[in-house]
Amino acid sequence: MKKMLSLAAMFVALSYASPASAALNISGDAATRLRGEFKNSETALGAKTNTDDLKFQYQLRLRAAADLGNGYFFKTQIANEENNNGGTPGWATVSNNNGERFQLEVNNMYFGHMAEECHYMLGRLPLNSFNNPIFDLALYPIPFAATIYAVDVPVYQWNYDRIFGLNYGTKLGDGELNTTLVVLDNHSVANTGATGDGIFNDGYALHVTYKANIGDVTIDPQAVITLTDGYGSTYARVSPNTFGTNVSIPAGKSKIGLSGFYTICKDSNGTSSIVTPSTTLGVPNTVATGAAANVDYSGYLLRVKGESGPLTAWVDYNRTVDKTSTETTYSNVFVWAQYNINVYQSASGAFNLTPTVRYRASGTDIAGIAGTAHNNMLRTEIVARMSF
């Protein structure tokens, strides 16, 4: 609580800075969420498990933006990043005797320069992965711990919707080219024969996008190219590449979105990842290298999305085939539907209610084993959010 009050006091003090200093604009939102969660699973041999739960959750995010003049800017978001009581990062779930903790931390932080023809920015950059599934497929082509899948916007939920990197964008032809050098991980400290060669053992990737209009249609081809070996949740010392496009098509007052992405990884010097779950709230899991593996997988993710007034809905289909050891096929179908009810809006902010339904149906087929293992989940949510 002291940490939270200190951050809030700092924002208030900075917002009253002298006229000679940069103007600091403060905004944010607070929300509560009532979530019903219903899970069922079935092994290939037919053993079934069913669970259900009701969660009361809340969220707070504070944002600050400074305009230094002549195009120079600074932005940050302060949010909660703990994962407790079966929730997701950013949402506190009510615990026994209301004993849960809710601490505010630097969620993203970046600064840079905006000009008419180009821009650059550096720091912990927001990804907008809620509307762009390329990083979901790149990071989670294979389900992690039967909990995190390529569908259900995992990067937005579990990776805090950010990356550390250097972004440069410029107008090119009729569109805009954006390139981001991404720092995936820091493993140069483990300079051994099993892990790599010093500074080049860190994981780097290049995210390239080009957004342009063809008539009323917006196309956004993209690629995530791994430059050095990365350390993922399933495999380490691998360099997967992911590419595809987002397409936005206006339809009267509505909009149709189409997304298609493909990922492939073939690394003869890869290893398995050993994931050690953290025992401290707010601290990420530890990922280390395990047995040598000839990593070989490929997969794709397709999305059809519709937006019409307050209604937003989409359907995802993901299929990944992993041939690293025993050939295993993972298939996921996912539906997200939400309806935004604008209760109140003014120049100072807004209050909204958003009922949401999320459903995932997942199947796993292993070569040589008859039958399909299933893991399904239904979530019904009502979110009350105040923006200010």
mmCIF file of C-alpha atoms in Angstrom:
data_model
loop_
_atom_site.group_PDB
_atom_site.id
_atom_site.type_symbol
_atom_site.label_atom_id
_atom_site.label_comp_id
_atom_site.label_asym_id
_atom_site.label_seq_id
_atom_site.Cartn_x
_atom_site.Cartn_y
_atom_site.Cartn_z
ATOM 1 C CA MET A 1 0.000 0.000 0.000
ATOM 2 C CA LYS A 2 2.861 2.405 0.826
ATOM 3 C CA LYS A 3 4.393 1.701 -2.575
ATOM 4 C CA MET A 4 1.082 2.407 -4.296
ATOM 5 C CA LEU A 5 0.574 5.688 -2.436
ATOM 6 C CA SER A 6 4.149 6.765 -3.164
ATOM 7 C CA LEU A 7 3.689 6.233 -6.900
ATOM 8 C CA ALA A 8 0.395 8.089 -6.918
ATOM 9 C CA ALA A 9 1.935 10.970 -4.935
ATOM 10 C CA MET A 10 4.828 11.128 -7.375
ATOM 11 C CA PHE A 11 2.434 11.434 -10.326
ATOM 12 C CA VAL A 12 0.490 14.188 -8.612
ATOM 13 C CA ALA A 13 3.650 16.107 -7.741
ATOM 14 C CA LEU A 14 4.999 15.859 -11.283
ATOM 15 C CA SER A 15 1.702 16.968 -12.783
ATOM 16 C CA TYR A 16 2.042 20.256 -10.872
ATOM 17 C CA ALA A 17 5.536 20.912 -12.207
ATOM 18 C CA SER A 18 6.523 24.450 -13.101
ATOM 19 C CA PRO A 19 5.536 25.849 -16.517
ATOM 20 C CA ALA A 20 9.169 25.659 -17.591
ATOM 21 C CA SER A 21 9.156 21.872 -17.274
ATOM 22 C CA ALA A 22 7.438 19.320 -19.495
ATOM 23 C CA ALA A 23 3.660 19.078 -19.203
ATOM 24 C CA LEU A 24 2.703 15.749 -17.642
ATOM 25 C CA ASN A 25 -0.758 14.371 -18.378
ATOM 26 C CA ILE A 26 -2.167 11.763 -15.985
ATOM 27 C CA SER A 27 -4.844 9.231 -16.955
ATOM 28 C CA GLY A 28 -5.830 5.689 -16.110
ATOM 29 C CA ASP A 29 -8.643 3.285 -15.394
ATOM 30 C CA ALA A 30 -9.992 1.128 -12.597
ATOM 31 C CA ALA A 31 -12.092 -1.994 -13.056
ATOM 32 C CA THR A 32 -13.775 -4.859 -11.267
ATOM 33 C CA ARG A 33 -14.457 -8.217 -12.893
ATOM 34 C CA LEU A 34 -16.786 -11.038 -11.912
ATOM 35 C CA ARG A 35 -15.599 -14.185 -13.675
ATOM 36 C CA GLY A 36 -17.243 -17.578 -13.933
ATOM 37 C CA GLU A 37 -14.743 -20.224 -15.044
ATOM 38 C CA PHE A 38 -15.742 -23.716 -16.166
ATOM 39 C CA LYS A 39 -13.114 -26.274 -17.227
ATOM 40 C CA ASN A 40 -13.348 -29.833 -18.452
ATOM 41 C CA SER A 41 -10.654 -32.176 -19.704
ATOM 42 C CA GLU A 42 -10.467 -35.727 -20.993
ATOM 43 C CA THR A 43 -7.410 -37.916 -21.538
ATOM 44 C CA ALA A 44 -6.954 -40.037 -24.662
ATOM 45 C CA LEU A 45 -8.030 -43.007 -22.524
ATOM 46 C CA GLY A 46 -11.311 -41.334 -21.570
ATOM 47 C CA ALA A 47 -10.637 -40.161 -17.998
ATOM 48 C CA LYS A 48 -12.613 -36.948 -17.398
ATOM 49 C CA THR A 49 -12.166 -33.993 -15.032
ATOM 50 C CA ASN A 50 -14.572 -31.095 -14.462
ATOM 51 C CA THR A 51 -14.018 -27.954 -12.373
ATOM 52 C CA ASP A 52 -15.801 -24.634 -11.941
ATOM 53 C CA ASP A 53 -15.014 -21.484 -10.024
ATOM 54 C CA LEU A 54 -16.273 -17.952 -9.417
ATOM 55 C CA LYS A 55 -13.685 -15.189 -9.027
ATOM 56 C CA PHE A 56 -14.031 -11.592 -7.825
ATOM 57 C CA GLN A 57 -11.222 -9.500 -9.310
ATOM 58 C CA TYR A 58 -10.093 -5.902 -9.627
ATOM 59 C CA GLN A 59 -7.556 -3.887 -11.593
ATOM 60 C CA LEU A 60 -5.935 -0.448 -11.495
ATOM 61 C CA ARG A 61 -3.730 1.168 -14.154
ATOM 62 C CA LEU A 62 -2.172 4.637 -14.107
ATOM 63 C CA ARG A 63 -0.655 6.322 -17.158
ATOM 64 C CA ALA A 64 1.565 9.351 -17.549
ATOM 65 C CA ALA A 65 2.576 11.129 -20.754
ATOM 66 C CA ALA A 66 5.009 14.032 -21.054
ATOM 67 C CA ASP A 67 5.298 16.302 -24.101
ATOM 68 C CA LEU A 68 8.778 17.832 -24.146
ATOM 69 C CA GLY A 69 8.144 19.862 -27.289
ATOM 70 C CA ASN A 70 9.483 19.560 -30.846
ATOM 71 C CA GLY A 71 8.160 15.991 -31.075
ATOM 72 C CA TYR A 72 9.995 14.552 -28.058
ATOM 73 C CA PHE A 73 7.833 12.559 -25.646
ATOM 74 C CA PHE A 74 7.778 10.165 -22.708
ATOM 75 C CA LYS A 75 5.047 7.668 -21.780
ATOM 76 C CA THR A 76 4.591 5.087 -19.063
ATOM 77 C CA GLN A 77 1.969 2.828 -17.518
ATOM 78 C CA ILE A 78 1.961 1.736 -13.890
ATOM 79 C CA ALA A 79 0.031 -1.473 -13.241
ATOM 80 C CA ASN A 80 -0.106 -4.640 -11.171
ATOM 81 C CA GLU A 81 1.821 -7.653 -12.514
ATOM 82 C CA GLU A 82 1.196 -10.263 -9.857
ATOM 83 C CA ASN A 83 -0.560 -13.543 -10.570
ATOM 84 C CA ASN A 84 -2.308 -14.984 -7.557
ATOM 85 C CA ASN A 85 -5.349 -17.054 -6.594
ATOM 86 C CA GLY A 86 -5.692 -18.504 -10.085
ATOM 87 C CA GLY A 87 -6.042 -15.125 -11.786
ATOM 88 C CA THR A 88 -4.021 -13.510 -14.542
ATOM 89 C CA PRO A 89 -1.345 -10.792 -14.256
ATOM 90 C CA GLY A 90 -2.822 -7.366 -13.713
ATOM 91 C CA TRP A 91 -5.985 -8.642 -12.007
ATOM 92 C CA ALA A 92 -6.047 -9.169 -8.253
ATOM 93 C CA THR A 93 -8.335 -11.990 -7.135
ATOM 94 C CA VAL A 94 -10.011 -11.710 -3.735
ATOM 95 C CA SER A 95 -8.305 -14.095 -1.291
ATOM 96 C CA ASN A 96 -9.084 -15.449 2.163
ATOM 97 C CA ASN A 97 -9.967 -12.602 4.516
ATOM 98 C CA ASN A 98 -9.148 -10.159 1.704
ATOM 99 C CA GLY A 99 -5.466 -10.885 2.302
ATOM 100 C CA GLU A 100 -4.324 -10.571 -1.309
ATOM 101 C CA ARG A 101 -1.694 -7.980 -2.292
ATOM 102 C CA PHE A 102 -1.973 -5.431 -5.085
ATOM 103 C CA GLN A 103 1.275 -3.648 -5.854
ATOM 104 C CA LEU A 104 1.828 -1.168 -8.661
ATOM 105 C CA GLU A 105 4.886 -1.602 -10.880
ATOM 106 C CA VAL A 106 6.282 -0.125 -14.098
ATOM 107 C CA ASN A 107 4.366 -2.034 -16.763
ATOM 108 C CA ASN A 108 5.791 -0.154 -19.729
ATOM 109 C CA MET A 109 8.053 2.857 -20.133
ATOM 110 C CA TYR A 110 9.324 4.412 -23.346
ATOM 111 C CA PHE A 111 10.440 7.682 -24.848
ATOM 112 C CA GLY A 112 11.313 8.944 -28.288
ATOM 113 C CA HIS A 113 10.620 11.457 -31.028
ATOM 114 C CA MET A 114 7.702 11.883 -33.437
ATOM 115 C CA ALA A 115 8.171 13.740 -36.732
ATOM 116 C CA GLU A 116 5.934 14.109 -39.760
ATOM 117 C CA GLU A 117 7.748 11.510 -41.862
ATOM 118 C CA CYS A 118 9.283 9.220 -39.234
ATOM 119 C CA HIS A 119 9.571 8.390 -35.554
ATOM 120 C CA TYR A 120 11.632 6.369 -33.101
ATOM 121 C CA MET A 121 11.080 5.145 -29.556
ATOM 122 C CA LEU A 122 13.000 3.066 -27.039
ATOM 123 C CA GLY A 123 12.115 1.183 -23.860
ATOM 124 C CA ARG A 124 9.436 -1.234 -22.687
ATOM 125 C CA LEU A 125 7.092 -0.834 -25.631
ATOM 126 C CA PRO A 126 3.365 -1.748 -25.584
ATOM 127 C CA LEU A 127 2.493 -4.347 -28.239
ATOM 128 C CA ASN A 128 -1.274 -4.017 -28.784
ATOM 129 C CA SER A 129 -1.221 -7.834 -28.932
ATOM 130 C CA PHE A 130 -4.923 -7.917 -28.053
ATOM 131 C CA ASN A 131 -5.562 -6.999 -31.708
ATOM 132 C CA ASN A 132 -2.463 -8.573 -33.275
ATOM 133 C CA PRO A 133 -1.892 -12.331 -32.750
ATOM 134 C CA ILE A 134 1.572 -12.633 -34.347
ATOM 135 C CA PHE A 135 3.390 -12.678 -30.996
ATOM 136 C CA ASP A 136 0.850 -15.145 -29.567
ATOM 137 C CA LEU A 137 1.800 -17.695 -32.222
ATOM 138 C CA ALA A 138 5.511 -16.848 -32.082
ATOM 139 C CA LEU A 139 5.761 -17.333 -28.300
ATOM 140 C CA TYR A 140 3.126 -20.040 -27.667
ATOM 141 C CA PRO A 141 2.961 -22.336 -30.718
ATOM 142 C CA ILE A 142 2.934 -25.247 -28.259
ATOM 143 C CA PRO A 143 0.660 -25.098 -25.172
ATOM 144 C CA PHE A 144 2.498 -24.353 -21.937
ATOM 145 C CA ALA A 145 1.527 -26.402 -18.876
ATOM 146 C CA ALA A 146 -1.974 -27.042 -20.287
ATOM 147 C CA THR A 147 -2.760 -23.474 -19.223
ATOM 148 C CA ILE A 148 -1.442 -21.028 -21.827
ATOM 149 C CA TYR A 149 -2.315 -21.528 -25.483
ATOM 150 C CA ALA A 150 -1.657 -19.596 -28.717
ATOM 151 C CA VAL A 151 -5.304 -18.538 -28.584
ATOM 152 C CA ASP A 152 -7.023 -16.461 -25.860
ATOM 153 C CA VAL A 153 -4.540 -13.548 -26.354
ATOM 154 C CA PRO A 154 -1.794 -15.043 -24.105
ATOM 155 C CA VAL A 155 0.789 -12.274 -24.694
ATOM 156 C CA TYR A 156 -1.783 -9.659 -23.658
ATOM 157 C CA GLN A 157 -2.709 -11.660 -20.557
ATOM 158 C CA TRP A 158 0.499 -13.385 -19.448
ATOM 159 C CA ASN A 159 3.370 -11.344 -20.926
ATOM 160 C CA TYR A 160 2.019 -7.948 -19.878
ATOM 161 C CA ASP A 161 1.497 -6.911 -23.532
ATOM 162 C CA ARG A 162 5.012 -5.496 -23.877
ATOM 163 C CA ILE A 163 8.523 -6.060 -25.159
ATOM 164 C CA PHE A 164 11.789 -4.225 -24.593
ATOM 165 C CA GLY A 165 13.101 -2.845 -27.841
ATOM 166 C CA LEU A 166 14.022 -0.044 -30.195
ATOM 167 C CA ASN A 167 11.375 0.936 -32.739
ATOM 168 C CA TYR A 168 11.836 3.007 -35.878
ATOM 169 C CA GLY A 169 9.033 3.859 -38.285
ATOM 170 C CA THR A 170 8.948 5.836 -41.501
ATOM 171 C CA LYS A 171 6.562 6.557 -44.335
ATOM 172 C CA LEU A 172 7.357 4.383 -47.341
ATOM 173 C CA GLY A 173 5.338 4.681 -50.505
ATOM 174 C CA ASP A 174 1.649 4.740 -49.627
ATOM 175 C CA GLY A 175 2.156 3.103 -46.240
ATOM 176 C CA GLU A 176 4.262 3.071 -43.093
ATOM 177 C CA LEU A 177 7.185 0.741 -42.415
ATOM 178 C CA ASN A 178 7.918 -0.133 -38.769
ATOM 179 C CA THR A 179 10.926 -2.104 -37.557
ATOM 180 C CA THR A 180 11.542 -3.064 -33.933
ATOM 181 C CA LEU A 181 14.688 -4.672 -32.565
ATOM 182 C CA VAL A 182 13.342 -6.862 -29.758
ATOM 183 C CA VAL A 183 15.290 -8.133 -26.753
ATOM 184 C CA LEU A 184 13.681 -11.504 -26.008
ATOM 185 C CA ASP A 185 15.797 -12.604 -23.048
ATOM 186 C CA ASN A 186 19.136 -12.208 -21.265
ATOM 187 C CA HIS A 187 21.116 -15.447 -21.095
ATOM 188 C CA SER A 188 24.660 -14.224 -21.738
ATOM 189 C CA VAL A 189 25.395 -14.657 -18.026
ATOM 190 C CA ALA A 190 25.303 -18.419 -18.577
ATOM 191 C CA ASN A 191 28.410 -18.547 -20.793
ATOM 192 C CA THR A 192 29.047 -22.292 -20.934
ATOM 193 C CA GLY A 193 29.455 -24.848 -23.660
ATOM 194 C CA ALA A 194 25.842 -25.877 -23.124
ATOM 195 C CA THR A 195 24.305 -22.438 -23.413
ATOM 196 C CA GLY A 196 26.242 -20.306 -25.862
ATOM 197 C CA ASP A 197 28.930 -17.722 -26.428
ATOM 198 C CA GLY A 198 28.670 -14.708 -24.159
ATOM 199 C CA ILE A 199 26.859 -11.617 -25.367
ATOM 200 C CA PHE A 200 25.537 -13.377 -28.460
ATOM 201 C CA ASN A 201 23.717 -15.833 -26.219
ATOM 202 C CA ASP A 202 21.065 -13.180 -25.504
ATOM 203 C CA GLY A 203 17.871 -13.592 -27.498
ATOM 204 C CA TYR A 204 17.189 -10.959 -30.166
ATOM 205 C CA ALA A 205 14.440 -10.708 -32.751
ATOM 206 C CA LEU A 206 13.341 -8.279 -35.449
ATOM 207 C CA HIS A 207 9.656 -7.364 -35.800
ATOM 208 C CA VAL A 208 8.876 -5.824 -39.192
ATOM 209 C CA THR A 209 5.472 -4.456 -40.273
ATOM 210 C CA TYR A 210 4.231 -2.504 -43.255
ATOM 211 C CA LYS A 211 0.749 -1.000 -43.027
ATOM 212 C CA ALA A 212 -0.904 0.400 -46.147
ATOM 213 C CA ASN A 213 -4.344 0.940 -47.671
ATOM 214 C CA ILE A 214 -5.649 -0.574 -50.866
ATOM 215 C CA GLY A 215 -8.793 1.432 -51.422
ATOM 216 C CA ASP A 216 -10.769 1.136 -48.165
ATOM 217 C CA VAL A 217 -8.970 -2.068 -47.154
ATOM 218 C CA THR A 218 -6.020 -1.882 -44.737
ATOM 219 C CA ILE A 219 -3.326 -4.546 -45.022
ATOM 220 C CA ASP A 220 -0.629 -5.083 -42.411
ATOM 221 C CA PRO A 221 1.922 -7.791 -43.384
ATOM 222 C CA GLN A 222 4.345 -8.656 -40.581
ATOM 223 C CA ALA A 223 7.246 -10.895 -39.642
ATOM 224 C CA VAL A 224 9.011 -11.781 -36.394
ATOM 225 C CA ILE A 225 12.500 -12.989 -37.295
ATOM 226 C CA THR A 226 14.597 -14.485 -34.503
ATOM 227 C CA LEU A 227 18.167 -13.227 -34.931
ATOM 228 C CA THR A 228 19.857 -15.236 -32.169
ATOM 229 C CA ASP A 229 18.767 -18.284 -30.203
ATOM 230 C CA GLY A 230 15.863 -17.628 -27.880
ATOM 231 C CA TYR A 231 14.757 -19.359 -24.699
ATOM 232 C CA GLY A 232 11.066 -20.260 -24.746
ATOM 233 C CA SER A 233 8.734 -22.046 -22.367
ATOM 234 C CA THR A 234 9.005 -25.359 -24.270
ATOM 235 C CA TYR A 235 12.330 -25.237 -26.126
ATOM 236 C CA ALA A 236 15.588 -23.311 -25.705
ATOM 237 C CA ARG A 237 18.375 -22.337 -28.120
ATOM 238 C CA VAL A 238 15.893 -22.049 -30.976
ATOM 239 C CA SER A 239 15.281 -19.458 -33.698
ATOM 240 C CA PRO A 240 11.662 -19.687 -34.891
ATOM 241 C CA ASN A 241 10.360 -17.333 -37.568
ATOM 242 C CA THR A 242 6.748 -16.146 -37.803
ATOM 243 C CA PHE A 243 5.067 -14.225 -40.592
ATOM 244 C CA GLY A 244 1.640 -13.354 -42.004
ATOM 245 C CA THR A 245 -0.756 -10.427 -42.170
ATOM 246 C CA ASN A 246 -3.694 -8.615 -40.627
ATOM 247 C CA VAL A 247 -6.413 -7.257 -42.928
ATOM 248 C CA SER A 248 -9.140 -4.754 -41.993
ATOM 249 C CA ILE A 249 -12.203 -4.394 -44.240
ATOM 250 C CA PRO A 250 -14.863 -1.721 -43.612
ATOM 251 C CA ALA A 251 -18.477 -2.840 -44.008
ATOM 252 C CA GLY A 252 -20.726 0.172 -43.560
ATOM 253 C CA LYS A 253 -20.573 1.146 -39.895
ATOM 254 C CA SER A 254 -18.942 -2.178 -39.075
ATOM 255 C CA LYS A 255 -15.477 -3.629 -39.654
ATOM 256 C CA ILE A 256 -14.261 -7.106 -40.539
ATOM 257 C CA GLY A 257 -10.776 -8.240 -39.564
ATOM 258 C CA LEU A 258 -8.858 -11.186 -40.998
ATOM 259 C CA SER A 259 -5.544 -12.481 -39.654
ATOM 260 C CA GLY A 260 -3.333 -15.336 -40.782
ATOM 261 C CA PHE A 261 0.101 -16.197 -39.365
ATOM 262 C CA TYR A 262 2.496 -19.115 -39.796
ATOM 263 C CA THR A 263 5.470 -20.103 -37.618
ATOM 264 C CA ILE A 264 8.277 -22.570 -38.273
ATOM 265 C CA CYS A 265 11.287 -23.745 -36.271
ATOM 266 C CA LYS A 266 13.984 -26.240 -37.274
ATOM 267 C CA ASP A 267 17.015 -26.271 -34.953
ATOM 268 C CA SER A 268 19.317 -29.278 -34.714
ATOM 269 C CA ASN A 269 21.155 -27.739 -31.736
ATOM 270 C CA GLY A 270 18.097 -26.937 -29.663
ATOM 271 C CA THR A 271 17.338 -28.136 -26.161
ATOM 272 C CA SER A 272 14.289 -28.666 -24.028
ATOM 273 C CA SER A 273 13.405 -25.955 -21.538
ATOM 274 C CA ILE A 274 13.278 -26.621 -17.816
ATOM 275 C CA VAL A 275 10.709 -24.255 -16.364
ATOM 276 C CA THR A 276 10.900 -23.657 -12.614
ATOM 277 C CA PRO A 277 7.741 -21.902 -11.377
ATOM 278 C CA SER A 278 8.430 -18.889 -9.183
ATOM 279 C CA THR A 279 7.477 -19.101 -5.532
ATOM 280 C CA THR A 280 7.425 -15.305 -5.204
ATOM 281 C CA LEU A 281 4.495 -13.276 -6.451
ATOM 282 C CA GLY A 282 5.417 -10.904 -9.246
ATOM 283 C CA VAL A 283 8.657 -12.756 -10.111
ATOM 284 C CA PRO A 284 8.641 -14.677 -13.431
ATOM 285 C CA ASN A 285 9.380 -18.365 -13.826
ATOM 286 C CA THR A 286 12.998 -19.451 -14.353
ATOM 287 C CA VAL A 287 13.728 -21.069 -17.725
ATOM 288 C CA ALA A 288 16.902 -23.159 -18.091
ATOM 289 C CA THR A 289 18.239 -25.543 -20.748
ATOM 290 C CA GLY A 290 17.667 -29.266 -20.521
ATOM 291 C CA ALA A 291 18.363 -32.247 -22.759
ATOM 292 C CA ALA A 292 19.547 -31.724 -26.338
ATOM 293 C CA ALA A 293 16.739 -31.794 -28.882
ATOM 294 C CA ASN A 294 16.390 -31.645 -32.648
ATOM 295 C CA VAL A 295 13.567 -29.098 -32.517
ATOM 296 C CA ASP A 296 11.152 -29.308 -35.431
ATOM 297 C CA TYR A 297 7.694 -27.730 -35.313
ATOM 298 C CA SER A 298 5.401 -25.600 -37.457
ATOM 299 C CA GLY A 299 1.950 -24.158 -37.011
ATOM 300 C CA TYR A 300 -0.532 -21.513 -38.013
ATOM 301 C CA LEU A 301 -3.187 -19.276 -36.478
ATOM 302 C CA LEU A 302 -6.228 -17.902 -38.324
ATOM 303 C CA ARG A 303 -8.604 -15.231 -37.013
ATOM 304 C CA VAL A 304 -11.907 -13.841 -38.276
ATOM 305 C CA LYS A 305 -13.048 -10.775 -36.341
ATOM 306 C CA GLY A 306 -16.111 -8.555 -36.478
ATOM 307 C CA GLU A 307 -16.710 -5.153 -34.876
ATOM 308 C CA SER A 308 -20.069 -3.425 -35.049
ATOM 309 C CA GLY A 309 -20.788 -0.585 -32.676
ATOM 310 C CA PRO A 310 -20.488 -1.898 -29.103
ATOM 311 C CA LEU A 311 -20.136 -5.553 -30.206
ATOM 312 C CA THR A 312 -16.745 -7.177 -30.780
ATOM 313 C CA ALA A 313 -16.304 -10.873 -31.530
ATOM 314 C CA TRP A 314 -13.737 -13.118 -33.129
ATOM 315 C CA VAL A 315 -12.954 -16.776 -33.785
ATOM 316 C CA ASP A 316 -9.410 -18.197 -33.730
ATOM 317 C CA TYR A 317 -8.173 -21.516 -35.084
ATOM 318 C CA ASN A 318 -4.666 -22.703 -34.281
ATOM 319 C CA ARG A 319 -2.925 -25.921 -35.338
ATOM 320 C CA THR A 320 0.682 -26.830 -34.517
ATOM 321 C CA VAL A 321 2.545 -30.038 -35.362
ATOM 322 C CA ASP A 322 5.595 -30.782 -33.186
ATOM 323 C CA LYS A 323 7.921 -33.461 -34.616
ATOM 324 C CA THR A 324 10.745 -32.906 -32.113
ATOM 325 C CA SER A 325 10.338 -36.286 -30.438
ATOM 326 C CA THR A 326 7.028 -38.116 -30.825
ATOM 327 C CA GLU A 327 4.922 -36.315 -33.437
ATOM 328 C CA THR A 328 2.212 -34.396 -31.602
ATOM 329 C CA THR A 329 -0.564 -32.274 -33.092
ATOM 330 C CA TYR A 330 -2.175 -29.467 -31.085
ATOM 331 C CA SER A 331 -5.481 -27.964 -32.249
ATOM 332 C CA ASN A 332 -7.311 -25.028 -30.676
ATOM 333 C CA VAL A 333 -10.589 -23.298 -31.439
ATOM 334 C CA PHE A 334 -11.329 -20.116 -29.552
ATOM 335 C CA VAL A 335 -14.261 -17.669 -29.439
ATOM 336 C CA TRP A 336 -14.255 -14.221 -27.811
ATOM 337 C CA ALA A 337 -17.439 -12.106 -27.745
ATOM 338 C CA GLN A 338 -18.036 -8.910 -25.778
ATOM 339 C CA TYR A 339 -20.615 -6.129 -25.705
ATOM 340 C CA ASN A 340 -19.687 -2.694 -24.401
ATOM 341 C CA ILE A 341 -22.429 -0.757 -22.562
ATOM 342 C CA ASN A 342 -21.615 2.945 -22.213
ATOM 343 C CA VAL A 343 -23.198 3.929 -18.893
ATOM 344 C CA TYR A 344 -21.732 7.424 -18.643
ATOM 345 C CA GLN A 345 -19.288 9.544 -20.624
ATOM 346 C CA SER A 346 -17.949 13.071 -20.235
ATOM 347 C CA ALA A 347 -14.874 15.103 -21.087
ATOM 348 C CA SER A 348 -13.298 13.816 -17.868
ATOM 349 C CA GLY A 349 -13.787 10.086 -18.444
ATOM 350 C CA ALA A 350 -16.254 7.259 -18.902
ATOM 351 C CA PHE A 351 -17.946 4.391 -17.087
ATOM 352 C CA ASN A 352 -18.645 1.179 -19.025
ATOM 353 C CA LEU A 353 -20.020 -2.299 -18.408
ATOM 354 C CA THR A 354 -18.686 -5.090 -20.650
ATOM 355 C CA PRO A 355 -20.218 -8.579 -20.543
ATOM 356 C CA THR A 356 -17.828 -11.054 -22.159
ATOM 357 C CA VAL A 357 -17.884 -14.722 -23.155
ATOM 358 C CA ARG A 358 -14.671 -16.637 -23.884
ATOM 359 C CA TYR A 359 -14.582 -20.283 -24.967
ATOM 360 C CA ARG A 360 -11.605 -22.485 -25.876
ATOM 361 C CA ALA A 361 -11.714 -26.075 -27.132
ATOM 362 C CA SER A 362 -8.293 -27.761 -27.355
ATOM 363 C CA GLY A 363 -7.241 -31.183 -28.579
ATOM 364 C CA THR A 364 -3.934 -33.077 -28.502
ATOM 365 C CA ASP A 365 -3.143 -36.046 -30.760
ATOM 366 C CA ILE A 366 0.029 -38.089 -30.191
ATOM 367 C CA ALA A 367 1.265 -40.447 -32.914
ATOM 368 C CA GLY A 368 0.859 -44.067 -31.912
ATOM 369 C CA ILE A 369 -1.766 -43.340 -29.257
ATOM 370 C CA ALA A 370 -5.415 -43.861 -30.152
ATOM 371 C CA GLY A 371 -7.837 -41.121 -29.186
ATOM 372 C CA THR A 372 -7.597 -37.378 -28.633
ATOM 373 C CA ALA A 373 -6.937 -35.636 -25.327
ATOM 374 C CA HIS A 374 -9.248 -32.641 -24.760
ATOM 375 C CA ASN A 375 -8.878 -29.551 -22.600
ATOM 376 C CA ASN A 376 -11.737 -27.032 -22.781
ATOM 377 C CA MET A 377 -12.574 -23.856 -20.911
ATOM 378 C CA LEU A 378 -15.549 -21.471 -20.759
ATOM 379 C CA ARG A 379 -15.337 -18.071 -19.095
ATOM 380 C CA THR A 380 -18.261 -15.715 -18.534
ATOM 381 C CA GLU A 381 -17.304 -12.250 -17.326
ATOM 382 C CA ILE A 382 -18.822 -8.893 -16.475
ATOM 383 C CA VAL A 383 -16.326 -6.016 -16.293
ATOM 384 C CA ALA A 384 -17.176 -2.618 -14.803
ATOM 385 C CA ARG A 385 -14.539 -0.063 -15.829
ATOM 386 C CA MET A 386 -14.071 3.589 -14.933
ATOM 387 C CA SER A 387 -11.683 5.530 -17.194
ATOM 388 C CA PHE A 388 -10.355 8.911 -16.159
#
